[in-house]
């Protein structure tokens, strides 16, 4: 049958069979499907594309065809390659109409296994062939991602597992879909599946979940923050609980644990934002995840690749976190005697029998431990100092020195880079390391570590060793004039560097020449001119005569032009394919980038330009120091003014409280006046002496009740008066303290208005006290009237009236005391007025002082501008003068005069010096 079909048109034949009318007869439908499968062996693209488009249209119209047995859907092995070849073309035709993807997403909502599972497989294949296009269609489809997330909740494991594969393809390199999937509660579902499947002991499903988590979190700061805020980091700790018996790890367990460690590294990667990384590091320490990783690190029987990845993970968890670094420094290996974990790791790094990737991981761990950790740097350097060396134990410093001078070049490089990180951005430790002395052999005096490094350089060892030592020396003496002086003090170092730079060597030695140029440039830039033979000017002259400025700059550029330089500058972790490629360190590339430009400028500048720049710098520094002093003075005055404002605010609140108290007293005094008027009227009515005894008794009873009420009110008035006097005394104390502080303030002009308001309040208080004294006088008059009324109505047998008279006398005494206190208050108000005048004078003087200071600051700023302008003018004049000199020299040459340039004179002087030296050597011989 197939041989007869080979001569027919593929497109027409496939179209006819596909467009045969659908029927419910199973036999007829089965025959059609078999024929299409047979045609597919010859014309796969035409048959499949036509059949699928026809079938999609039928599904869209709701016309269902009879089911086909799963046995008939098996694809022969010989057809698989052909199907893969046309898969991309078929996918492209399929997604030309986005409605096909939308219809497929709708079909995934069907619970029928025979519909849902093939739909998942088809969508996964489409994503593999045309990922970006299918992602875009799903992203704009309503509830498209949510429908796919429902696959994880399917009770049938086959659909759930294939749903994981589908989501892996869907979330590749698409941040928008990654965010949607994460906010669809993906983290919770995936972590639940991992726990149900047995975490690291689980099967391939755990691996699929971890791969999906990596897709969601890698380079996605939003999802990382959501993962941390959702407390999902705490749920990762049980993954790393490894038992004592670690023998016989399965391949799947190794893979699962490897991806788990990668997931931790994604959260604390150095490429993330510093804030996000620090918060994740803090969470990992508090939940015990770091402690669990350190347990795996020190455990026995762990596979080598898992141990390497664990070291890298611990490195990034502690990198830049002081708390985590301190904890890691306290971890000890389970040995007898116990040794610090750092020492055990360094023993592996300097051991040439260990795997290369493991040694790189240990170096990265050591670098991360010292990153922004001055405390750890000091502890490492201290193990090298003579006063702290313990002969009975192995320290980190001893291991680093042993690796630095061993026969293995890789150990030399690793030890040099590790020691350089112990000195990174730490001037104190650079100076301390100058004290280290090494015993080279018996009978010879010890030499310094700096001298030993230069001795190994001059012996011509391997390139990798020399590169490591040069990086160590550049890091050591950069930004450390004392170390530069020690380096230049050895008379052999500078000739060796100049000889290395000036020689024409092969490609392999170019990097060494560039590093030598960098080292010599650092000696120029950070030179404090303490050695007479190696000042900045003399080193520049030496470069110009022996090497040449342009040649020096060219050799310096060999570093950044090296092919391995850009690779090392990309990320902190040292990743190298072979040990021979291990030449550059990430932090050293930063140092080169920082120093290359300034060294080039320093070499090209003349001594006069440097002197002028130094003078300008000194002038600017002086002006800056003056401005800084004034700024500090203004800050102090601002602080004093703020403090005075706070005190004024407190006094204002107290004045308001006193105002409320005075208002209350005025109300009570008004009540007393009203009672006095009522009592006066009643006394007028009882003036008749011939009234009956009953009426007199009634009047006496009424009068005694009113007198008792009046006494109580007077007692209350006296207590309130005493309280007011206490408050006035406190206010007087506050005003006195305010006056003393205002005398020391230089800018108290802003507090003038607040003090004026306070003085106004004091004036009002004085007026109120005067009115209160008038009220007290009225009460005294009322008391006098009461006494007269009692004298009229008193009888010889009236015991109650006698008692009332005694009480009235007592009240009169109290009123007299209150009058005296009122006079005292008036005197205090006068004193407050006097203090107010003094405060106003102090404020005026402070204001004038502030104005003088402001004028001085303006004058200094103007002087700075004028000095800068004068310097620019001077530079212009010097340039014009140089041009005129050149013009005059040219004219003299044109007239036939012989003129020698400065360079020629210098070369002659140098040649004469060389001849003198040769003659002296011959005389010595």
GROMACS .gro file of N, CA, C and O in nm, residues 517-579:
model
  252
  517UNK      N    1   5.495   4.595   3.631
  517UNK     CA    2   5.470   4.737   3.608
  517UNK      C    3   5.370   4.793   3.709
  517UNK      O    4   5.385   4.905   3.760
  518UNK      N    5   5.269   4.714   3.741
  518UNK     CA    6   5.172   4.758   3.841
  518UNK      C    7   5.238   4.775   3.978
  518UNK      O    8   5.212   4.873   4.049
  519UNK      N    9   5.324   4.680   4.015
  519UNK     CA   10   5.392   4.687   4.144
  519UNK      C   11   5.483   4.810   4.151
  519UNK      O   12   5.485   4.882   4.252
  520UNK      N   13   5.554   4.838   4.042
  520UNK     CA   14   5.640   4.956   4.041
  520UNK      C   15   5.558   5.084   4.041
  520UNK      O   16   5.596   5.183   4.106
  521UNK      N   17   5.446   5.084   3.973
  521UNK     CA   18   5.358   5.201   3.976
  521UNK      C   19   5.300   5.228   4.113
  521UNK      O   20   5.286   5.344   4.155
  522UNK      N   21   5.267   5.121   4.187
  522UNK     CA   22   5.219   5.138   4.325
  522UNK      C   23   5.329   5.199   4.411
  522UNK      O   24   5.303   5.284   4.498
  523UNK      N   25   5.453   5.159   4.389
  523UNK     CA   26   5.565   5.217   4.464
  523UNK      C   27   5.580   5.366   4.437
  523UNK      O   28   5.626   5.441   4.525
  524UNK      N   29   5.540   5.411   4.318
  524UNK     CA   30   5.546   5.553   4.287
  524UNK      C   31   5.427   5.627   4.348
  524UNK      O   32   5.442   5.732   4.411
  525UNK      N   33   5.307   5.572   4.330
  525UNK     CA   34   5.185   5.643   4.371
  525UNK      C   35   5.173   5.655   4.523
  525UNK      O   36   5.128   5.758   4.574
  526UNK      N   37   5.214   5.552   4.595
  526UNK     CA   38   5.201   5.553   4.741
  526UNK      C   39   5.335   5.579   4.811
  526UNK      O   40   5.354   5.541   4.926
  527UNK      N   41   5.428   5.643   4.740
  527UNK     CA   42   5.560   5.672   4.796
  527UNK      C   43   5.553   5.799   4.881
  527UNK      O   44   5.500   5.902   4.837
  528UNK      N   45   5.604   5.791   5.003
  528UNK     CA   46   5.606   5.909   5.090
  528UNK      C   47   5.741   5.981   5.087
  528UNK      O   48   5.767   6.068   5.173
  529UNK      N   49   5.830   5.943   4.993
  529UNK     CA   50   5.961   6.009   4.974
  529UNK      C   51   6.048   6.001   5.099
  529UNK      O   52   6.130   6.090   5.126
  530UNK      N   53   6.032   5.895   5.175
  530UNK     CA   54   6.116   5.880   5.295
  530UNK      C   55   6.254   5.825   5.262
  530UNK      O   56   6.348   5.842   5.340
  531UNK      N   57   6.268   5.755   5.148
  531UNK     CA   58   6.400   5.705   5.105
  531UNK      C   59   6.456   5.800   5.000
  531UNK      O   60   6.392   5.824   4.897
  532UNK      N   61   6.573   5.849   5.023
  532UNK     CA   62   6.630   5.952   4.935
  532UNK      C   63   6.660   5.896   4.796
  532UNK      O   64   6.645   5.966   4.694
  533UNK      N   65   6.702   5.771   4.788
  533UNK     CA   66   6.739   5.714   4.659
  533UNK      C   67   6.619   5.671   4.576
  533UNK      O   68   6.634   5.644   4.455
  534UNK      N   69   6.502   5.656   4.638
  534UNK     CA   70   6.384   5.607   4.567
  534UNK      C   71   6.264   5.697   4.593
  534UNK      O   72   6.159   5.651   4.638
  535UNK      N   73   6.281   5.824   4.567
  535UNK     CA   74   6.167   5.915   4.576
  535UNK      C   75   6.081   5.901   4.450
  535UNK      O   76   6.117   5.832   4.354
  536UNK      N   77   5.967   5.971   4.449
  536UNK     CA   78   5.879   5.965   4.333
  536UNK      C   79   5.949   6.013   4.207
  536UNK      O   80   5.943   5.949   4.101
  537UNK      N   81   6.019   6.125   4.218
  537UNK     CA   82   6.084   6.183   4.100
  537UNK      C   83   6.193   6.091   4.046
  537UNK      O   84   6.206   6.072   3.923
  538UNK      N   85   6.272   6.031   4.134
  538UNK     CA   86   6.381   5.946   4.088
  538UNK      C   87   6.328   5.817   4.024
  538UNK      O   88   6.384   5.768   3.925
  539UNK      N   89   6.217   5.765   4.078
  539UNK     CA   90   6.159   5.646   4.017
  539UNK      C   91   6.101   5.677   3.879
  539UNK      O   92   6.111   5.597   3.786
  540UNK      N   93   6.042   5.796   3.866
  540UNK     CA   94   5.990   5.837   3.735
  540UNK      C   95   6.103   5.854   3.634
  540UNK      O   96   6.092   5.813   3.517
  541UNK      N   97   6.212   5.916   3.678
  541UNK     CA   98   6.327   5.932   3.589
  541UNK      C   99   6.384   5.797   3.548
  541UNK      O  100   6.424   5.777   3.433
  542UNK      N  101   6.383   5.704   3.643
  542UNK     CA  102   6.434   5.570   3.612
  542UNK      C  103   6.346   5.502   3.508
  542UNK      O  104   6.396   5.437   3.415
  543UNK      N  105   6.216   5.517   3.522
  543UNK     CA  106   6.124   5.458   3.424
  543UNK      C  107   6.145   5.522   3.287
  543UNK      O  108   6.147   5.452   3.183
  544UNK      N  109   6.161   5.652   3.284
  544UNK     CA  110   6.176   5.723   3.157
  544UNK      C  111   6.305   5.684   3.086
  544UNK      O  112   6.308   5.671   2.962
  545UNK      N  113   6.412   5.661   3.161
  545UNK     CA  114   6.541   5.633   3.099
  545UNK      C  115   6.560   5.484   3.069
  545UNK      O  116   6.618   5.449   2.966
  546UNK      N  117   6.514   5.398   3.158
  546UNK     CA  118   6.538   5.255   3.141
  546UNK      C  119   6.426   5.186   3.062
  546UNK      O  120   6.451   5.089   2.991
  547UNK      N  121   6.303   5.233   3.078
  547UNK     CA  122   6.188   5.164   3.019
  547UNK      C  123   6.120   5.251   2.913
  547UNK      O  124   6.094   5.205   2.801
  548UNK      N  125   6.094   5.376   2.949
  548UNK     CA  126   6.016   5.462   2.862
  548UNK      C  127   5.872   5.469   2.910
  548UNK      O  128   5.812   5.365   2.943
  549UNK      N  129   5.818   5.588   2.917
  549UNK     CA  130   5.683   5.604   2.973
  549UNK      C  131   5.580   5.530   2.889
  549UNK      O  132   5.492   5.461   2.943
  550UNK      N  133   5.588   5.543   2.757
  550UNK     CA  134   5.488   5.477   2.673
  550UNK      C  135   5.500   5.326   2.683
  550UNK      O  136   5.397   5.255   2.689
  551UNK      N  137   5.622   5.276   2.688
  551UNK     CA  138   5.642   5.132   2.702
  551UNK      C  139   5.591   5.083   2.837
  551UNK      O  140   5.531   4.975   2.848
  552UNK      N  141   5.612   5.163   2.941
  552UNK     CA  142   5.564   5.126   3.075
  552UNK      C  143   5.412   5.116   3.076
  552UNK      O  144   5.355   5.019   3.129
  553UNK      N  145   5.344   5.215   3.019
  553UNK     CA  146   5.198   5.214   3.016
  553UNK      C  147   5.147   5.097   2.932
  553UNK      O  148   5.046   5.033   2.966
  554UNK      N  149   5.217   5.066   2.824
  554UNK     CA  150   5.177   4.954   2.740
  554UNK      C  151   5.188   4.822   2.817
  554UNK      O  152   5.098   4.737   2.811
  555UNK      N  153   5.297   4.805   2.889
  555UNK     CA  154   5.314   4.683   2.968
  555UNK      C  155   5.210   4.676   3.080
  555UNK      O  156   5.160   4.567   3.113
  556UNK      N  157   5.176   4.789   3.137
  556UNK     CA  158   5.072   4.790   3.242
  556UNK      C  159   4.937   4.746   3.185
  556UNK      O  160   4.857   4.682   3.256
  557UNK      N  161   4.911   4.779   3.060
  557UNK     CA  162   4.784   4.739   2.999
  557UNK      C  163   4.774   4.592   2.966
  557UNK      O  164   4.666   4.544   2.929
  558UNK      N  165   4.884   4.516   2.975
  558UNK     CA  166   4.879   4.373   2.949
  558UNK      C  167   4.787   4.300   3.047
  558UNK      O  168   4.735   4.193   3.015
  559UNK      N  169   4.770   4.356   3.165
  559UNK     CA  170   4.689   4.287   3.267
  559UNK      C  171   4.544   4.281   3.223
  559UNK      O  172   4.482   4.173   3.218
  560UNK      N  173   4.486   4.395   3.192
  560UNK     CA  174   4.344   4.399   3.157
  560UNK      C  175   4.316   4.338   3.021
  560UNK      O  176   4.201   4.299   2.993
  561UNK      N  177   4.417   4.328   2.935
  561UNK     CA  178   4.397   4.269   2.803
  561UNK      C  179   4.405   4.116   2.806
  561UNK      O  180   4.375   4.052   2.705
  562UNK      N  181   4.443   4.059   2.918
  562UNK     CA  182   4.454   3.914   2.926
  562UNK      C  183   4.315   3.851   2.918
  562UNK      O  184   4.217   3.903   2.971
  563UNK      N  185   4.306   3.736   2.852
  563UNK     CA  186   4.176   3.673   2.829
  563UNK      C  187   4.112   3.622   2.958
  563UNK      O  188   3.988   3.613   2.967
  564UNK      N  189   4.190   3.588   3.057
  564UNK     CA  190   4.135   3.538   3.183
  564UNK      C  191   4.098   3.649   3.280
  564UNK      O  192   4.034   3.623   3.382
  565UNK      N  193   4.138   3.774   3.250
  565UNK     CA  194   4.108   3.885   3.341
  565UNK      C  195   3.958   3.913   3.345
  565UNK      O  196   3.899   3.926   3.454
  566UNK      N  197   3.895   3.924   3.229
  566UNK     CA  198   3.751   3.954   3.226
  566UNK      C  199   3.669   3.842   3.285
  566UNK      O  200   3.565   3.865   3.346
  567UNK      N  201   3.715   3.718   3.270
  567UNK     CA  202   3.641   3.606   3.327
  567UNK      C  203   3.644   3.610   3.480
  567UNK      O  204   3.544   3.582   3.546
  568UNK      N  205   3.758   3.645   3.536
  568UNK     CA  206   3.768   3.652   3.683
  568UNK      C  207   3.694   3.772   3.739
  568UNK      O  208   3.652   3.771   3.854
  569UNK      N  209   3.678   3.878   3.659
  569UNK     CA  210   3.610   3.998   3.708
  569UNK      C  211   3.459   3.985   3.712
  569UNK      O  212   3.391   4.071   3.767
  570UNK      N  213   3.403   3.877   3.658
  570UNK     CA  214   3.258   3.864   3.648
  570UNK      C  215   3.194   3.831   3.782
  570UNK      O  216   3.092   3.889   3.818
  571UNK      N  217   3.249   3.737   3.856
  571UNK     CA  218   3.188   3.696   3.983
  571UNK      C  219   3.296   3.657   4.083
  571UNK      O  220   3.407   3.618   4.045
  572UNK      N  221   3.263   3.664   4.213
  572UNK     CA  222   3.366   3.638   4.317
  572UNK      C  223   3.415   3.494   4.322
  572UNK      O  224   3.528   3.469   4.360
  573UNK      N  225   3.329   3.398   4.287
  573UNK     CA  226   3.369   3.258   4.301
  573UNK      C  227   3.475   3.221   4.200
  573UNK      O  228   3.458   3.244   4.080
  574UNK      N  229   3.587   3.163   4.243
  574UNK     CA  230   3.690   3.120   4.147
  574UNK      C  231   3.648   2.992   4.075
  574UNK      O  232   3.646   2.884   4.132
  575UNK      N  233   3.611   3.006   3.950
  575UNK     CA  234   3.570   2.892   3.867
  575UNK      C  235   3.667   2.882   3.749
  575UNK      O  236   3.672   2.972   3.665
  576UNK      N  237   3.744   2.772   3.746
  576UNK     CA  238   3.843   2.753   3.641
  576UNK      C  239   3.829   2.612   3.586
  576UNK      O  240   3.802   2.515   3.662
  577UNK      N  241   3.846   2.601   3.456
  577UNK     CA  242   3.834   2.470   3.392
  577UNK      C  243   3.955   2.381   3.424
  577UNK      O  244   3.941   2.261   3.444
  578UNK      N  245   4.074   2.440   3.427
  578UNK     CA  246   4.197   2.366   3.457
  578UNK      C  247   4.281   2.446   3.554
  578UNK      O  248   4.266   2.569   3.565
  579UNK      N  249   4.372   2.382   3.625
  579UNK     CA  250   4.459   2.456   3.718
  579UNK      C  251   4.546   2.561   3.648
  579UNK      O  252   4.582   2.661   3.709
   0.00000   0.00000   0.00000
